[in-house]
CSV table of C-alpha atoms in Angstrom, one decimal:
chain,number,residue,atom,x,y,z
A,50,MET,CA,59.9,84.4,96.0
A,51,HIS,CA,56.3,85.1,95.1
A,52,GLU,CA,55.3,85.7,91.4
A,53,GLY,CA,55.9,89.2,90.5
A,54,GLN,CA,58.1,90.0,93.5
A,55,ASN,CA,61.6,91.1,92.5
A,56,ILE,CA,64.8,90.9,94.5
A,57,HIS,CA,64.8,94.7,95.0
A,58,SER,CA,61.5,94.5,96.9
A,59,ILE,CA,63.1,92.0,99.4
A,60,LYS,CA,66.5,93.9,99.8
A,61,GLY,CA,64.9,97.1,99.9
A,62,VAL,CA,65.8,100.5,98.5
A,63,SER,CA,69.3,102.0,98.7
A,64,ARG,CA,69.2,105.4,100.7
A,65,ARG,CA,71.7,107.7,102.0
A,66,LEU,CA,72.2,107.3,105.9
A,67,GLY,CA,71.6,111.0,106.4
A,68,ASP,CA,68.2,110.6,104.7
A,69,ILE,CA,67.0,107.9,107.1
A,70,ALA,CA,68.7,109.0,110.3
A,71,GLU,CA,70.0,112.0,112.2
A,72,VAL,CA,73.7,111.8,112.3
A,73,PHE,CA,75.8,113.9,114.7
A,74,ALA,CA,78.9,114.0,116.8
A,75,GLY,CA,78.8,114.3,120.5
A,76,VAL,CA,79.6,117.3,122.6
A,77,GLY,CA,83.1,118.7,122.9
A,78,VAL,CA,84.0,119.4,126.4
A,79,SER,CA,86.4,122.4,127.3
A,80,ARG,CA,88.9,122.2,130.1
A,81,GLU,CA,86.8,124.8,131.9
A,82,ASP,CA,83.9,122.5,131.9
A,83,THR,CA,86.0,119.6,133.2
A,84,MET,CA,87.5,121.5,136.2
A,85,GLU,CA,86.1,120.8,139.5
A,86,ARG,CA,83.4,123.4,140.3
A,87,ASP,CA,80.0,123.7,141.7
A,88,GLY,CA,77.4,122.7,139.1
A,89,GLU,CA,75.7,119.8,137.6
A,90,LYS,CA,77.8,116.8,136.8
A,91,LEU,CA,76.5,114.8,133.8
A,92,PRO,CA,77.3,111.0,132.9
A,93,MET,CA,79.3,110.9,129.7
A,94,ILE,CA,79.8,108.1,127.0
A,95,GLY,CA,83.4,107.5,125.8
A,96,VAL,CA,85.0,105.2,123.5
A,97,ARG,CA,85.6,102.5,126.4
A,98,ASP,CA,81.9,102.4,127.2
A,99,LEU,CA,81.0,100.8,123.7
A,100,VAL,CA,81.5,97.0,124.6
A,101,ASP,CA,80.0,94.0,123.0
A,102,ASP,CA,77.3,95.8,120.8
A,103,GLY,CA,76.1,97.7,124.0
A,104,VAL,CA,76.7,100.8,126.1
A,105,ALA,CA,77.7,100.9,129.7
A,106,ALA,CA,74.9,101.6,132.1
A,107,ILE,CA,74.5,105.2,133.0
A,108,HIS,CA,75.7,104.6,136.6
A,109,ASP,CA,78.9,103.1,135.4
A,110,LEU,CA,79.9,106.1,133.2
A,111,ASP,CA,82.3,108.9,134.1
A,112,VAL,CA,80.8,112.2,135.0
A,113,VAL,CA,81.8,115.6,133.7
A,114,GLY,CA,81.0,119.0,135.3
A,115,PHE,CA,79.4,121.4,132.9
A,116,SER,CA,79.4,125.1,133.8
A,117,ARG,CA,76.5,125.4,131.4
A,118,PRO,CA,74.5,122.1,131.6
A,119,GLU,CA,72.1,123.3,128.9
A,120,LYS,CA,75.0,123.0,126.3
A,121,ALA,CA,74.9,119.3,126.8
A,122,GLU,CA,71.2,118.7,126.5
A,123,PRO,CA,71.0,118.2,122.5
A,124,TYR,CA,73.7,115.3,123.0
A,125,ARG,CA,71.6,113.3,125.4
A,126,VAL,CA,71.3,109.7,123.8
A,127,ARG,CA,68.1,107.9,123.5
A,128,GLN,CA,67.0,104.3,123.4
A,129,GLY,CA,67.6,102.8,120.1
A,130,ASP,CA,70.5,105.2,119.1
A,131,ALA,CA,73.4,103.5,117.4
A,132,LEU,CA,76.8,104.7,118.5
A,133,ILE,CA,80.1,104.5,116.6
A,134,THR,CA,83.4,105.7,117.8
A,135,GLY,CA,84.5,108.9,115.9
A,136,ARG,CA,88.2,108.7,117.1
A,137,GLY,CA,90.5,106.0,117.9
A,138,THR,CA,92.5,103.1,116.6
A,139,ALA,CA,89.6,100.6,116.8
A,140,MET,CA,86.1,101.0,115.3
A,141,LYS,CA,83.4,100.2,118.1
A,142,PHE,CA,79.7,100.1,118.0
A,143,GLY,CA,77.0,100.1,120.6
A,144,LEU,CA,73.3,100.1,120.7
A,145,VAL,CA,71.8,102.3,123.3
A,146,GLY,CA,69.4,100.4,125.8
A,147,PRO,CA,67.2,101.8,128.7
A,148,GLU,CA,70.1,101.4,131.1
A,149,THR,CA,72.0,104.3,129.2
A,150,GLU,CA,69.4,106.6,128.0
A,151,HIS,CA,69.8,110.2,128.8
A,152,ALA,CA,73.5,110.0,129.2
A,153,ILE,CA,75.7,112.5,127.2
A,154,ALA,CA,77.6,111.5,124.0
A,155,SER,CA,81.2,112.8,124.0
A,156,SER,CA,82.9,114.3,121.0
A,157,ASN,CA,84.5,110.9,120.4
A,158,ILE,CA,81.2,109.3,119.6
A,159,ILE,CA,78.9,109.6,116.7
A,160,VAL,CA,75.3,109.2,117.1
A,161,ILE,CA,73.0,107.6,114.5
A,162,ARG,CA,69.3,108.3,115.6
A,163,PRO,CA,66.9,106.6,113.1
A,164,HIS,CA,63.9,108.6,111.6
A,165,GLU,CA,60.3,107.5,112.1
A,166,GLY,CA,59.6,104.4,110.0
A,167,VAL,CA,63.2,102.9,110.5
A,168,VAL,CA,63.4,100.2,113.1
A,169,PRO,CA,66.4,101.1,115.4
A,170,ALA,CA,67.9,97.7,116.1
A,171,ALA,CA,67.6,96.8,112.3
A,172,LEU,CA,69.6,100.0,111.4
A,173,TYR,CA,72.0,99.1,114.1
A,174,ALA,CA,72.5,95.6,112.6
A,175,ILE,CA,73.1,97.1,109.1
A,176,VAL,CA,75.8,99.7,110.1
A,177,SER,CA,77.6,97.4,112.5
A,178,SER,CA,77.7,94.3,110.1
A,179,GLU,CA,80.9,92.9,108.8
A,180,ALA,CA,79.5,93.7,105.3
A,181,PHE,CA,79.0,97.4,106.1
A,182,ARG,CA,82.0,98.0,108.2
A,183,PRO,CA,84.6,98.2,105.3
A,184,LYS,CA,82.6,101.2,103.8
A,185,ILE,CA,83.0,103.0,107.2
A,186,GLU,CA,86.7,102.1,107.4
A,187,LEU,CA,87.3,103.9,104.1
A,188,LEU,CA,86.0,107.2,105.6
A,189,ARG,CA,88.4,107.1,108.5
A,190,ARG,CA,91.3,109.4,108.3
A,191,GLY,CA,94.4,110.2,110.2
A,192,SER,CA,97.5,108.3,111.4
A,193,THR,CA,97.8,104.8,112.3
A,194,THR,CA,97.7,105.6,116.0
A,195,LEU,CA,94.5,107.9,115.8
A,196,LEU,CA,91.9,107.7,113.2
A,197,SER,CA,89.0,110.0,112.9
A,198,LEU,CA,85.5,109.6,111.2
A,199,SER,CA,83.3,112.6,110.6
A,200,ALA,CA,79.5,112.6,110.9
A,201,LYS,CA,79.2,114.6,107.5
A,202,ASP,CA,81.0,111.8,105.7
A,203,LEU,CA,79.0,109.1,107.4
A,204,LYS,CA,75.8,110.7,106.5
A,205,LYS,CA,76.7,110.1,102.6
A,206,LEU,CA,77.0,106.3,102.9
A,207,GLN,CA,74.5,104.3,101.0
A,208,VAL,CA,72.4,102.0,103.1
A,209,GLN,CA,70.2,99.1,101.7
A,210,LEU,CA,67.2,99.4,103.9
A,211,PRO,CA,64.8,96.4,103.7
A,212,PRO,CA,61.0,96.8,104.0
A,213,ILE,CA,59.7,97.4,107.5
A,214,GLU,CA,58.6,93.9,108.1
A,215,GLU,CA,62.0,92.6,107.2
A,216,GLN,CA,63.4,95.3,109.5
A,217,ARG,CA,61.3,94.0,112.4
A,218,ARG,CA,62.5,90.4,111.9
A,219,ILE,CA,66.2,91.5,111.9
A,220,ALA,CA,65.7,93.6,114.9
A,221,ALA,CA,64.2,90.7,116.8
A,222,LEU,CA,67.0,88.4,115.9
A,223,LEU,CA,69.7,91.0,117.0
A,224,ILE,CA,67.9,91.6,120.3
A,225,GLU,CA,67.4,87.9,121.0
A,226,ALA,CA,71.0,87.2,120.2
A,227,ARG,CA,72.3,90.1,122.4
A,228,GLU,CA,70.1,89.0,125.3
A,229,ALA,CA,71.3,85.4,125.0
A,230,TYR,CA,75.0,86.5,124.9
A,231,LEU,CA,74.5,88.8,128.0
A,232,THR,CA,72.7,86.0,129.9
A,233,ALA,CA,75.5,83.6,129.2
A,234,ILE,CA,78.1,86.1,130.2
A,235,LYS,CA,76.2,86.8,133.5
A,236,SER,CA,75.9,83.0,134.2
A,237,ALA,CA,79.5,82.5,133.6
A,238,GLU,CA,80.5,85.4,135.8
A,239,LEU,CA,78.2,83.9,138.7
A,240,ARG,CA,79.7,80.5,138.2
A,241,ARG,CA,83.2,81.9,138.5
A,242,GLU,CA,82.4,83.9,141.6
A,243,LEU,CA,80.8,80.9,143.2
A,244,ALA,CA,83.9,78.8,142.4
A,245,ARG,CA,86.1,81.3,143.9
A,246,GLN,CA,84.1,81.5,147.1
A,247,LEU,CA,84.1,77.7,147.4
A,248,ILE,CA,87.9,77.6,146.8
A,249,GLY,CA,88.4,80.4,149.4
A,250,GLN,CA,86.4,78.3,151.9
A,251,ARG,CA,88.2,75.1,151.2
A,252,LEU,CA,91.5,76.9,151.7
A,253,PHE,CA,90.8,79.4,154.5
A,254,GLY,CA,87.4,78.9,155.8
A,255,PRO,CA,86.7,77.4,159.4
A,256,GLY,CA,84.8,74.3,159.9
A,257,ILE,CA,85.1,72.9,156.5
A,258,GLU,CA,83.9,69.3,156.2
A,259,ARG,CA,86.4,66.7,155.2
């Protein structure tokens, strides 16, 4: 630590989440909207689409018909948004990447959109961390089978936001770790598929060399 630099300048200042980010729940969909009808079908993010700190790609999402598509426009997610499940038994998190941008957040999802001057991936790392999760858990209400979290309550949580340079370092670490994880998963899936093909050829394929 440099002379004259105190611990607070390293850890940052405690701020309410609602002061450093826009926090809102996704759009509620009526039965009328979900009925088969002529009109625009929009990709919608649900609880099951938050996996391994990411969000399913837009082409893998379920689509919902809207009689008034403009109603859904304010709920389109942007790259860097942090998503948290608002309802369900398990609390899940996901960071929106370019593959999901412009999809619609459902009412079961809470969106945290950082204000200017806040590094998105760093804020995601903070709110999804093991140290911060218990604070969110305390806000969840309901029965043991279905817990709910409100955007209004989430806004009130205090966040220790580091200085911008530290935020950038945290973001770089998060993104690097996430890319390494996804690359490893993809490589494992490719190896498994290759093994299955080779086994199939050995068992059933014609002209197998002995």
